Amino acid sequence: TDYNDLYCLFTLVQFTKAGQFFSSGHTNNWAVLVCTSRFWFNYRHVANTLSVYRSVKRLGIPDSHIVLMLADDMACNYRNPKPATVFSHKNMELNVYGDDVEVDYRGYEVTVENFLRVLTGRLPPSTPRSKRLLSDDRSNILIYLTGHGGNGFLKFQDSEEISNMELADAFEQMWQKRRYNELLFIIDTCQGASMYERFYSPNLMALASSQVGEDSLSHQPDLAIGVHLMDKYTFYLLEFLEEVHPASQANMNDLFKVCPQSQCVSTPGHRTDLFQRDPGSVLITDFFGSVRKVEITKDTINLTSPVEPPIQRSGSGDIQIESLTYVDQLPVAEIIHQKPKQKDWHPPDGFILGLWTLILLVFFQTYGIKHLKHIF
Amino acid sequence: MAAPLTLLLIVAVTIRAVLFRSSLAELISERVEVVSPLNAWKRVVEGLALLDLGVSPYSGDVFHETPLMIYLFHFTVDYAEIVFMVSPYFVDCLSCFLASLDRFRKQKYALESDRYPADCLELLRSPKEMFYIPLKVAMFYLLNPFTILSCVAKSTCGLNNAIIALFIFCTLKGSALLSGILLALATYQSIYPLTLFAPALLFFLQRLYIPVNLRRSSFWCFTLQYAFIYVGSLVVITGLSFFLLGSWDFIPSVYGFIFSVPDLTPNIGLFWYFFAEMFEHFRLFFICVFQINVFFYTIPLSIKLKEHPVFLIFMQIAIISIFKSYPTVGDVALYMAFLPAWSHLYRFLRNIFLVSCVLLACSALFPVLWHLWIYAGSANSNFYYAITLLFNFGQILLVSDYFYAYLRREHHLTHGLYLKKKDGTEATLVLK
């Protein structure tokens, strides 16, 4: 009976685990990671985005499901003393720019218009797949924005800005077009909480690095490179994510605790009122990783063979062997109408006649008939 | 005379052949200073291709050549390079018969030489000086970088220049029929040579010793004859063009295009910038103003220069190539070829240094500012237009300088070389 009880308890636990395992409704994961500022002194924004990219990729989201938008190229910037690297920790401990980084929108392509078009899917038909967010209604999307922002806006490329209302409307468009199942929005800018104030679509969860009226601060400068390498919030977010692995059960409540005010100086904020599940039941890997639902079974399964056995020939009499020919499978001549061979254009005969008659007339008028006898 | 001319021809052919075969040919044929929508070779090929596909070449805004050009190029499109190399030599023919000019002038002076003060003899040109003028004209045209660029780009401007040159040749030879026909052909190609009707008429009147007096019937008689030849051949040529393609499509495509300037690609002319920023309701007015500007100078210049029709032809051609709607450097090269014919005016030119510096600098700056504007993105259209303005200013200054020099020489011929005011001190001439 002890064993029975244990067995029942075991199955019960398994059942809840299994129930929990299937409680999220998503089947695929997407990530849109955007760095909105250019120039060398905004190195840290690129490093922020690349560290989230690295975590997301490590946890299983493939490049085909990541839209990475970097407004400037730090790795190959002329001022980078260590070319082809972007470091996130000082003393160059961690290079987040490996040799497999795939940037989808680079440089001047990172604009408000392109960002909104990626989100809503309204891209011209010539856009390649790598630049599209091909999510469906079973996709969990992680959106990470970093750069310079203010109360209600985020600055793109030092020349334009996106407002929180535009962002909220874009997410509403995505909801109406069923482009996401659940969406996690993380923003690391000054006064970042203002960007998620206006959201009104369901299944959105948002995190920001600072409240309205506060600035998000950068973490450490590296004296060899000469600029600040990361922002505080993303630095601690990266440290947190380094502990996460695809099977980890860490949930969103742990994410909300990342970078408290003692470490970050600014107060991180979050918004969960639009989200239908309890944040405690939402796994980190639901958004940051691409954990596939795999069902393991120990039973054998018979696959029915689609190939039919050959028909037995009956009789042993003389079998007429027909000469084998290829069937004309595609009667080309009937399908494609032959285009008539193009005839070159020729000037009409009347024209040629008229023109040369006139030329001859003028010639003889000028030079007189007496020259004719020299010709003939 | 024959040997240097042959040498010159060989040099010119060599330069053009070398450039045709090099990679520069493609580069040059896309430069906007050298080709315009009216005479680009690329458009000719496109038009002929359209014709081969059974579509009218004038459909769409691609092809703006006249039907006779279609006829010409239909048979020679594979030998286009040869056609374009041969056409400058027609201008060359003109130079060989500029000698007739001096013959004529000598005749005139012989009649009036007793009227000239003695100290003017140094102003008259001796036959020895004038012997080399045809060679110089040929050299100025064939070796002019503008002509070479225009030829290598296979712009049909070279053919238009050839027709105008043939027209001048026939006028100077004295054949009214041929001159009328060639003028009609030149007008048919681009409308602006219409203004050359007046100087040609004046030349023939002078040659036939008919005084230009509006009351004399002999004047009207000849004018009507010449006008009849001109208008008649124009009508015949237009009718022939209609029969080539069977439609009147070419009239809006060619002449409508020249007059209404719909294509505002930058070139070395004055139209594009102005009309790029023009409001629609002013456009018609300013089109009229700009086009009248070309034709406007004909009557006053003809009145002033009625004794000197050859110089009038030069002035008219210069005015056409400055003020036409789509000028290219080929048009500039045409009147520049004439400059050695007026080399005796050199002592009276006042701005020759400034003009040559301006023209050289602008020619050098055109590609630079184009690159800066279009490719580097660090300039804008104002820079290019500034150089266009300066180039045209230089041209206008050149033309007006020659005009001044010509008139001053005429004045000296009648009043003596060293002018004295009433009280005996030295006087200076001012052009008012």
Tab-separated table of C-alpha atoms in Angstrom, chain B residues 1-431:
chain	number	residue	atom	x	y	z
B	1	MET	CA	46.570	72.892	-97.054
B	2	ALA	CA	45.624	69.379	-97.936
B	3	ALA	CA	48.408	67.754	-95.958
B	4	PRO	CA	47.745	69.432	-92.632
B	5	LEU	CA	44.058	68.804	-93.100
B	6	THR	CA	44.631	65.118	-93.715
B	7	LEU	CA	46.867	64.922	-90.693
B	8	LEU	CA	44.173	66.594	-88.645
B	9	LEU	CA	41.588	64.144	-89.885
B	10	ILE	CA	43.774	61.214	-89.006
B	11	VAL	CA	44.405	62.529	-85.513
B	12	ALA	CA	40.706	63.163	-84.931
B	13	VAL	CA	39.692	59.730	-86.177
B	14	THR	CA	42.348	58.110	-84.001
B	15	ILE	CA	41.199	59.887	-80.881
B	16	ARG	CA	37.601	58.967	-81.476
B	17	ALA	CA	38.396	55.376	-82.348
B	18	VAL	CA	40.496	54.963	-79.221
B	19	LEU	CA	37.764	56.396	-77.048
B	20	PHE	CA	35.077	54.292	-78.688
B	21	ARG	CA	36.936	51.140	-77.835
B	22	SER	CA	37.806	52.088	-74.308
B	23	SER	CA	35.605	51.755	-71.267
B	24	LEU	CA	35.081	55.489	-71.184
B	25	ALA	CA	32.520	55.295	-73.943
B	26	GLU	CA	29.815	54.002	-71.624
B	27	LEU	CA	30.708	56.473	-68.944
B	28	ILE	CA	30.531	59.373	-71.342
B	29	SER	CA	27.290	58.314	-72.954
B	30	GLU	CA	25.558	58.612	-69.612
B	31	ARG	CA	26.803	62.061	-68.654
B	32	VAL	CA	23.988	64.558	-68.615
B	33	GLU	CA	26.145	67.331	-69.972
B	34	VAL	CA	26.809	65.396	-73.133
B	35	VAL	CA	23.478	63.755	-73.846
B	36	SER	CA	20.021	65.108	-73.369
B	37	PRO	CA	16.654	63.339	-73.658
B	38	LEU	CA	16.434	64.652	-77.189
B	39	ASN	CA	19.605	63.172	-78.553
B	40	ALA	CA	20.739	60.284	-76.373
B	41	TRP	CA	21.845	57.210	-78.229
B	42	LYS	CA	20.341	54.924	-75.639
B	43	ARG	CA	16.949	56.334	-76.496
B	44	VAL	CA	17.463	55.837	-80.205
B	45	VAL	CA	18.231	52.182	-79.631
B	46	GLU	CA	15.215	51.898	-77.368
B	47	GLY	CA	12.978	53.490	-79.971
B	48	LEU	CA	14.197	51.163	-82.690
B	49	ALA	CA	13.686	48.184	-80.398
B	50	LEU	CA	10.143	49.311	-79.727
B	51	LEU	CA	9.583	49.577	-83.432
B	52	ASP	CA	10.806	46.042	-83.936
B	53	LEU	CA	8.338	44.880	-81.339
B	54	GLY	CA	5.531	46.448	-83.300
B	55	VAL	CA	4.887	49.371	-81.000
B	56	SER	CA	5.100	53.000	-82.000
B	57	PRO	CA	8.456	54.312	-80.787
B	58	TYR	CA	6.816	57.466	-79.578
B	59	SER	CA	4.664	55.704	-77.028
B	60	GLY	CA	5.974	56.439	-73.584
B	61	ASP	CA	8.368	59.233	-73.013
B	62	VAL	CA	11.448	57.564	-74.380
B	63	PHE	CA	12.096	58.475	-77.947
B	64	HIS	CA	12.214	62.012	-79.220
B	65	GLU	CA	13.919	61.739	-82.557
B	66	THR	CA	12.284	62.596	-85.819
B	67	PRO	CA	11.109	59.826	-88.174
B	68	LEU	CA	13.839	60.559	-90.701
B	69	MET	CA	16.327	59.741	-87.978
B	70	ILE	CA	14.519	56.452	-87.477
B	71	TYR	CA	14.973	55.793	-91.155
B	72	LEU	CA	18.632	56.684	-91.052
B	73	PHE	CA	19.414	54.617	-87.991
B	74	HIS	CA	17.315	51.681	-88.974
B	75	PHE	CA	19.887	50.741	-91.521
B	76	THR	CA	22.983	51.960	-89.768
B	77	VAL	CA	22.395	51.063	-86.139
B	78	ASP	CA	25.169	48.502	-86.254
B	79	TYR	CA	27.533	50.930	-87.849
B	80	ALA	CA	26.552	53.782	-85.614
B	81	GLU	CA	30.084	54.567	-84.672
B	82	ILE	CA	31.061	55.156	-88.241
B	83	VAL	CA	28.077	57.393	-88.826
B	84	PHE	CA	28.989	59.517	-85.871
B	85	MET	CA	32.592	59.723	-86.855
B	86	VAL	CA	31.741	60.841	-90.322
B	87	SER	CA	29.269	63.533	-89.402
B	88	PRO	CA	31.724	66.009	-87.892
B	89	TYR	CA	33.497	66.100	-91.168
B	90	PHE	CA	30.563	67.823	-92.710
B	91	VAL	CA	31.322	70.691	-90.462
B	92	ASP	CA	34.770	70.391	-91.799
B	93	CYS	CA	33.460	70.978	-95.312
B	94	LEU	CA	32.090	74.215	-94.099
B	95	SER	CA	35.478	75.372	-93.052
B	96	CYS	CA	36.984	74.695	-96.436
B	97	PHE	CA	34.557	77.056	-97.948
B	98	LEU	CA	34.915	79.792	-95.486
B	99	ALA	CA	37.414	80.956	-98.012
B	100	SER	CA	34.455	82.087	-99.978
B	101	LEU	CA	33.729	84.356	-97.114
B	102	ASP	CA	36.910	86.226	-97.494
B	103	ARG	CA	36.543	86.332	-101.220
B	104	PHE	CA	33.255	87.985	-100.735
B	105	ARG	CA	34.568	90.367	-98.234
B	106	LYS	CA	37.409	91.399	-100.443
B	107	GLN	CA	34.915	92.108	-103.127
B	108	LYS	CA	32.962	94.334	-100.818
B	109	TYR	CA	35.994	96.188	-99.650
B	110	ALA	CA	37.210	96.712	-103.141
B	111	LEU	CA	34.034	98.619	-103.776
B	112	GLU	CA	34.288	100.677	-100.680
B	113	SER	CA	37.969	100.898	-100.032
B	114	ASP	CA	38.216	104.449	-101.099
B	115	ARG	CA	35.877	105.279	-98.283
B	116	TYR	CA	38.174	103.897	-95.666
B	117	PRO	CA	40.648	106.113	-93.933
B	118	ALA	CA	44.218	105.272	-94.569
B	119	ASP	CA	45.125	104.060	-91.134
B	120	CYS	CA	42.563	101.316	-91.281
B	121	LEU	CA	44.496	99.225	-93.635
B	122	GLU	CA	45.946	97.263	-90.790
B	123	LEU	CA	42.444	96.221	-89.812
B	124	LEU	CA	41.766	94.584	-93.101
B	125	ARG	CA	42.830	91.036	-93.351
B	126	SER	CA	45.327	89.930	-95.843
B	127	PRO	CA	44.766	86.788	-97.856
B	128	LYS	CA	47.779	85.243	-96.214
B	129	GLU	CA	46.191	85.480	-92.800
B	130	MET	CA	42.996	84.080	-94.052
B	131	PHE	CA	44.609	81.150	-95.708
B	132	TYR	CA	44.840	79.180	-92.535
B	133	ILE	CA	41.385	79.936	-91.229
B	134	PRO	CA	39.708	76.846	-92.708
B	135	LEU	CA	42.331	74.643	-91.109
B	136	LYS	CA	41.891	76.398	-87.814
B	137	VAL	CA	38.129	76.035	-87.951
B	138	ALA	CA	38.501	72.358	-88.738
B	139	MET	CA	40.901	71.963	-85.853
B	140	PHE	CA	38.656	73.863	-83.463
B	141	TYR	CA	35.778	71.612	-84.289
B	142	LEU	CA	37.395	68.232	-84.656
B	143	LEU	CA	39.755	68.457	-81.726
B	144	ASN	CA	37.385	70.272	-79.407
B	145	PRO	CA	36.914	68.078	-76.324
B	146	PHE	CA	33.209	68.893	-76.426
B	147	THR	CA	32.873	67.473	-79.911
B	148	ILE	CA	34.888	64.415	-79.056
B	149	LEU	CA	32.752	63.761	-75.996
B	150	SER	CA	29.590	64.261	-77.990
B	151	CYS	CA	30.797	61.934	-80.717
B	152	VAL	CA	31.928	59.210	-78.340
B	153	ALA	CA	28.595	59.378	-76.565
B	154	LYS	CA	26.960	58.857	-79.964
B	155	SER	CA	24.648	61.732	-79.355
B	156	THR	CA	22.649	62.753	-82.422
B	157	CYS	CA	23.637	66.320	-81.669
B	158	GLY	CA	26.564	65.655	-83.984
B	159	LEU	CA	24.175	64.950	-86.823
B	160	ASN	CA	22.188	68.081	-86.100
B	161	ASN	CA	25.407	70.061	-86.162
B	162	ALA	CA	26.304	68.476	-89.452
B	163	ILE	CA	23.012	69.534	-90.995
B	164	ILE	CA	23.412	73.097	-89.758
B	165	ALA	CA	26.959	73.146	-91.065
B	166	LEU	CA	25.825	71.904	-94.453
B	167	PHE	CA	23.173	74.557	-94.470
B	168	ILE	CA	25.739	77.265	-93.849
B	169	PHE	CA	27.957	75.786	-96.522
B	170	CYS	CA	25.172	75.869	-99.080
B	171	THR	CA	24.236	79.386	-98.098
B	172	LEU	CA	27.765	80.600	-98.562
B	173	LYS	CA	28.032	78.807	-101.848
B	174	GLY	CA	24.987	80.685	-102.997
B	175	SER	CA	22.563	77.901	-103.743
B	176	ALA	CA	19.215	79.124	-102.444
B	177	LEU	CA	17.421	75.880	-103.141
B	178	LEU	CA	19.813	73.659	-101.237
B	179	SER	CA	20.101	76.141	-98.441
B	180	GLY	CA	16.357	76.319	-98.065
B	181	ILE	CA	16.030	72.556	-98.063
B	182	LEU	CA	18.802	72.086	-95.529
B	183	LEU	CA	17.392	74.789	-93.312
B	184	ALA	CA	14.061	73.021	-93.434
B	185	LEU	CA	15.800	69.815	-92.464
B	186	ALA	CA	17.581	71.534	-89.596
B	187	THR	CA	14.331	73.074	-88.416
B	188	TYR	CA	12.644	69.727	-88.708
B	189	GLN	CA	15.275	68.209	-86.437
B	190	SER	CA	14.958	70.788	-83.690
B	191	ILE	CA	12.854	73.845	-84.141
B	192	TYR	CA	15.380	76.467	-83.143
B	193	PRO	CA	17.254	76.790	-86.479
B	194	LEU	CA	14.118	78.571	-87.637
B	195	THR	CA	15.864	81.727	-86.505
B	196	LEU	CA	18.577	81.109	-89.070
B	197	PHE	CA	16.103	81.923	-91.813
B	198	ALA	CA	16.708	85.663	-91.375
B	199	PRO	CA	20.501	85.638	-91.701
B	200	ALA	CA	20.353	83.270	-94.663
B	201	LEU	CA	17.856	85.557	-96.347
B	202	LEU	CA	20.030	88.573	-95.660
B	203	PHE	CA	23.046	86.788	-97.108
B	204	PHE	CA	21.269	85.967	-100.317
B	205	LEU	CA	19.938	89.481	-100.644
B	206	GLN	CA	23.394	90.892	-100.200
B	207	ARG	CA	24.833	88.456	-102.662
B	208	LEU	CA	22.258	89.340	-105.272
B	209	TYR	CA	22.696	93.045	-104.584
B	210	ILE	CA	19.094	93.476	-103.570
B	211	PRO	CA	18.897	96.262	-101.007
B	212	VAL	CA	16.993	95.467	-97.872
B	213	ASN	CA	14.257	97.968	-98.284
B	214	LEU	CA	10.788	97.001	-97.328
B	215	ARG	CA	9.292	99.049	-100.098
B	216	ARG	CA	11.165	97.537	-102.956
B	217	SER	CA	9.395	94.809	-104.787
B	218	SER	CA	12.587	92.961	-105.616
B	219	PHE	CA	13.139	92.404	-101.918
B	220	TRP	CA	9.713	90.893	-101.477
B	221	CYS	CA	10.087	88.848	-104.613
B	222	PHE	CA	13.187	87.107	-103.424
B	223	THR	CA	11.966	86.792	-99.860
B	224	LEU	CA	8.840	85.059	-101.009
B	225	GLN	CA	10.798	82.734	-103.223
B	226	TYR	CA	13.113	81.741	-100.449
B	227	ALA	CA	10.301	81.427	-97.963
B	228	PHE	CA	8.428	79.272	-100.391
B	229	ILE	CA	11.378	76.942	-100.822
B	230	TYR	CA	11.828	76.742	-97.070
B	231	VAL	CA	8.227	76.234	-96.075
B	232	GLY	CA	7.594	73.924	-98.988
B	233	SER	CA	10.460	71.628	-98.139
B	234	LEU	CA	9.437	71.667	-94.515
B	235	VAL	CA	5.936	70.568	-95.473
B	236	VAL	CA	7.313	67.867	-97.762
B	237	ILE	CA	9.644	66.532	-95.097
B	238	THR	CA	6.881	66.489	-92.498
B	239	GLY	CA	4.592	64.712	-94.912
B	240	LEU	CA	7.257	62.132	-95.630
B	241	SER	CA	7.673	61.534	-91.927
B	242	PHE	CA	3.981	60.941	-91.657
B	243	PHE	CA	4.223	58.298	-94.334
B	244	LEU	CA	7.069	56.557	-92.588
B	245	LEU	CA	5.109	55.533	-89.552
B	246	GLY	CA	1.613	56.319	-90.682
B	247	SER	CA	0.775	58.561	-87.757
B	248	TRP	CA	1.254	62.067	-86.516
B	249	ASP	CA	2.627	60.811	-83.161
B	250	PHE	CA	5.967	62.369	-83.802
B	251	ILE	CA	4.710	65.937	-83.623
B	252	PRO	CA	3.793	65.994	-79.925
B	253	SER	CA	6.679	63.702	-79.137
B	254	VAL	CA	9.343	65.778	-80.801
B	255	TYR	CA	8.099	69.341	-81.074
B	256	GLY	CA	5.749	69.227	-78.132
B	257	PHE	CA	8.615	67.872	-76.102
B	258	ILE	CA	10.994	70.626	-77.185
B	259	PHE	CA	8.486	73.339	-76.456
B	260	SER	CA	6.856	72.172	-73.281
B	261	VAL	CA	9.999	70.821	-71.580
B	262	PRO	CA	8.438	68.022	-69.567
B	263	ASP	CA	11.700	66.275	-68.791
B	264	LEU	CA	13.633	68.104	-66.127
B	265	THR	CA	16.790	66.024	-65.984
B	266	PRO	CA	19.632	68.389	-65.169
B	267	ASN	CA	21.713	69.513	-68.114
B	268	ILE	CA	23.869	72.498	-68.897
B	269	GLY	CA	20.879	74.624	-69.781
B	270	LEU	CA	18.757	77.024	-67.835
B	271	PHE	CA	15.360	75.368	-67.984
B	272	TRP	CA	15.538	72.440	-65.626
B	273	TYR	CA	16.100	74.086	-62.296
B	274	PHE	CA	13.565	76.774	-62.907
B	275	PHE	CA	10.837	74.428	-63.951
B	276	ALA	CA	11.599	71.917	-61.223
B	277	GLU	CA	10.332	74.364	-58.677
B	278	MET	CA	7.676	76.065	-60.755
B	279	PHE	CA	4.082	76.060	-59.662
B	280	GLU	CA	1.783	74.498	-62.190
B	281	HIS	CA	-0.289	77.555	-62.866
B	282	PHE	CA	2.750	79.623	-63.788
B	283	ARG	CA	4.315	76.966	-65.907
B	284	LEU	CA	2.737	77.934	-69.214
B	285	PHE	CA	3.660	81.560	-68.781
B	286	PHE	CA	7.280	80.815	-68.034
B	287	ILE	CA	7.540	78.273	-70.833
B	288	CYS	CA	6.435	80.988	-73.209
B	289	VAL	CA	8.871	83.474	-71.740
B	290	PHE	CA	11.802	81.095	-71.948
B	291	GLN	CA	11.037	79.967	-75.467
B	292	ILE	CA	10.453	83.485	-76.732
B	293	ASN	CA	13.885	84.323	-75.360
B	294	VAL	CA	15.470	82.216	-78.068
B	295	PHE	CA	13.583	83.756	-80.934
B	296	PHE	CA	13.535	87.230	-79.554
B	297	TYR	CA	17.013	88.301	-80.532
B	298	THR	CA	16.557	87.547	-84.206
B	299	ILE	CA	14.864	90.751	-85.313
B	300	PRO	CA	17.015	93.272	-83.422
B	301	LEU	CA	20.213	91.489	-84.368
B	302	SER	CA	19.122	91.273	-87.983
B	303	ILE	CA	18.460	94.968	-88.059
B	304	LYS	CA	21.832	95.759	-86.542
B	305	LEU	CA	23.816	93.235	-88.507
B	306	LYS	CA	21.994	93.393	-91.810
B	307	GLU	CA	25.212	94.107	-93.645
B	308	HIS	CA	27.016	91.220	-91.975
B	309	PRO	CA	24.873	88.121	-92.283
B	310	VAL	CA	27.665	85.644	-91.653
B	311	PHE	CA	28.350	87.102	-88.253
B	312	LEU	CA	24.643	87.092	-87.688
B	313	ILE	CA	24.571	83.359	-88.342
B	314	PHE	CA	27.291	82.896	-85.748
B	315	MET	CA	25.416	84.993	-83.199
B	316	GLN	CA	22.166	83.140	-83.848
B	317	ILE	CA	23.751	79.741	-83.464
B	318	ALA	CA	25.358	80.859	-80.221
B	319	ILE	CA	22.059	82.184	-78.914
B	320	ILE	CA	20.293	78.987	-79.868
B	321	SER	CA	22.842	76.826	-78.100
B	322	ILE	CA	22.682	78.918	-74.943
B	323	PHE	CA	18.945	79.326	-74.667
B	324	LYS	CA	17.561	76.152	-76.141
B	325	SER	CA	15.581	73.864	-73.949
B	326	TYR	CA	17.999	70.912	-73.858
B	327	PRO	CA	21.481	72.120	-74.692
B	328	THR	CA	24.480	69.861	-74.635
B	329	VAL	CA	28.147	70.463	-75.094
B	330	GLY	CA	27.802	69.435	-78.729
B	331	ASP	CA	25.779	72.567	-79.409
B	332	VAL	CA	28.420	74.663	-77.708
B	333	ALA	CA	31.088	73.077	-79.861
B	334	LEU	CA	29.323	74.154	-83.028
B	335	TYR	CA	29.602	77.849	-82.520
B	336	MET	CA	32.984	77.559	-80.910
B	337	ALA	CA	34.225	76.121	-84.174
B	338	PHE	CA	33.512	79.461	-85.788
B	339	LEU	CA	35.703	81.464	-83.521
B	340	PRO	CA	38.865	81.274	-85.655
B	341	ALA	CA	36.928	82.930	-88.455
B	342	TRP	CA	36.829	86.034	-86.327
B	343	SER	CA	40.380	85.897	-85.177
B	344	HIS	CA	40.944	89.372	-86.541
B	345	LEU	CA	38.698	90.656	-83.795
B	346	TYR	CA	41.129	89.498	-81.165
B	347	ARG	CA	42.561	92.920	-80.564
B	348	PHE	CA	39.170	94.300	-79.675
B	349	LEU	CA	38.036	91.572	-77.310
B	350	ARG	CA	37.929	92.769	-73.755
B	351	ASN	CA	36.957	89.771	-71.654
B	352	ILE	CA	38.663	86.899	-73.370
B	353	PHE	CA	40.704	85.875	-70.340
B	354	LEU	CA	37.745	85.918	-68.008
B	355	VAL	CA	35.579	84.009	-70.442
B	356	SER	CA	38.117	81.315	-71.117
B	357	CYS	CA	38.783	80.860	-67.414
B	358	VAL	CA	35.071	80.671	-66.653
B	359	LEU	CA	34.407	78.154	-69.410
B	360	LEU	CA	37.355	75.971	-68.487
B	361	ALA	CA	36.553	76.039	-64.797
B	362	CYS	CA	32.906	75.249	-65.374
B	363	SER	CA	33.697	72.394	-67.701
B	364	ALA	CA	35.937	70.957	-65.030
B	365	LEU	CA	33.432	71.531	-62.251
B	366	PHE	CA	30.417	69.989	-63.973
B	367	PRO	CA	31.381	66.364	-63.320
B	368	VAL	CA	32.761	67.205	-59.869
B	369	LEU	CA	29.567	68.805	-58.613
B	370	TRP	CA	27.447	66.166	-60.255
B	371	HIS	CA	29.362	63.526	-58.351
B	372	LEU	CA	29.060	65.497	-55.135
B	373	TRP	CA	25.362	65.948	-55.596
B	374	ILE	CA	24.246	62.592	-56.848
B	375	TYR	CA	26.771	60.146	-55.484
B	376	ALA	CA	28.372	61.671	-52.424
B	377	GLY	CA	25.208	63.428	-51.291
B	378	SER	CA	27.105	66.323	-49.834
B	379	ALA	CA	25.977	68.904	-52.365
B	380	ASN	CA	22.566	69.598	-53.796
B	381	SER	CA	21.071	70.775	-57.038
B	382	ASN	CA	21.904	74.376	-56.263
B	383	PHE	CA	25.572	73.688	-56.671
B	384	TYR	CA	25.114	72.159	-60.066
B	385	TYR	CA	22.781	74.915	-61.137
B	386	ALA	CA	25.295	77.510	-60.033
B	387	ILE	CA	27.829	76.014	-62.370
B	388	THR	CA	25.238	75.841	-65.131
B	389	LEU	CA	24.467	79.504	-64.626
B	390	LEU	CA	28.119	80.379	-64.636
B	391	PHE	CA	28.744	78.380	-67.783
B	392	ASN	CA	25.917	80.083	-69.598
B	393	PHE	CA	27.064	83.425	-68.285
B	394	GLY	CA	30.500	82.722	-69.687
B	395	GLN	CA	28.991	81.815	-73.032
B	396	ILE	CA	26.848	84.931	-73.116
B	397	LEU	CA	29.855	87.016	-72.213
B	398	LEU	CA	31.805	85.395	-75.028
B	399	VAL	CA	29.109	86.081	-77.557
B	400	SER	CA	28.531	89.644	-76.463
B	401	ASP	CA	32.254	90.258	-76.415
B	402	TYR	CA	32.587	89.135	-79.997
B	403	PHE	CA	29.609	91.274	-80.886
B	404	TYR	CA	31.228	94.285	-79.325
B	405	ALA	CA	34.506	93.567	-81.057
B	406	TYR	CA	32.806	93.185	-84.401
B	407	LEU	CA	30.881	96.386	-84.111
B	408	ARG	CA	33.900	98.223	-82.901
B	409	ARG	CA	35.906	97.060	-85.860
B	410	GLU	CA	33.180	98.205	-88.208
B	411	HIS	CA	33.148	101.542	-86.481
B	412	HIS	CA	36.888	101.848	-86.833
B	413	LEU	CA	36.663	100.943	-90.489
B	414	THR	CA	34.337	103.826	-91.102
B	415	HIS	CA	35.784	106.327	-88.712
B	416	GLY	CA	39.448	105.529	-88.497
B	417	LEU	CA	41.468	103.559	-86.067
B	418	TYR	CA	42.658	106.196	-83.708
B	419	LEU	CA	39.668	108.096	-82.598
B	420	LYS	CA	39.916	111.595	-81.497
B	421	LYS	CA	37.423	113.638	-79.650
B	422	LYS	CA	36.588	117.098	-80.846
B	423	ASP	CA	39.372	118.680	-78.873
B	424	GLY	CA	42.007	116.287	-80.119
B	425	THR	CA	42.462	113.953	-77.128
B	426	GLU	CA	42.212	110.229	-77.493
B	427	ALA	CA	38.698	108.837	-77.260
B	428	THR	CA	37.416	105.448	-76.218
B	429	LEU	CA	34.489	103.567	-77.643
B	430	VAL	CA	31.682	102.466	-75.407
B	431	LEU	CA	29.003	99.960	-76.398
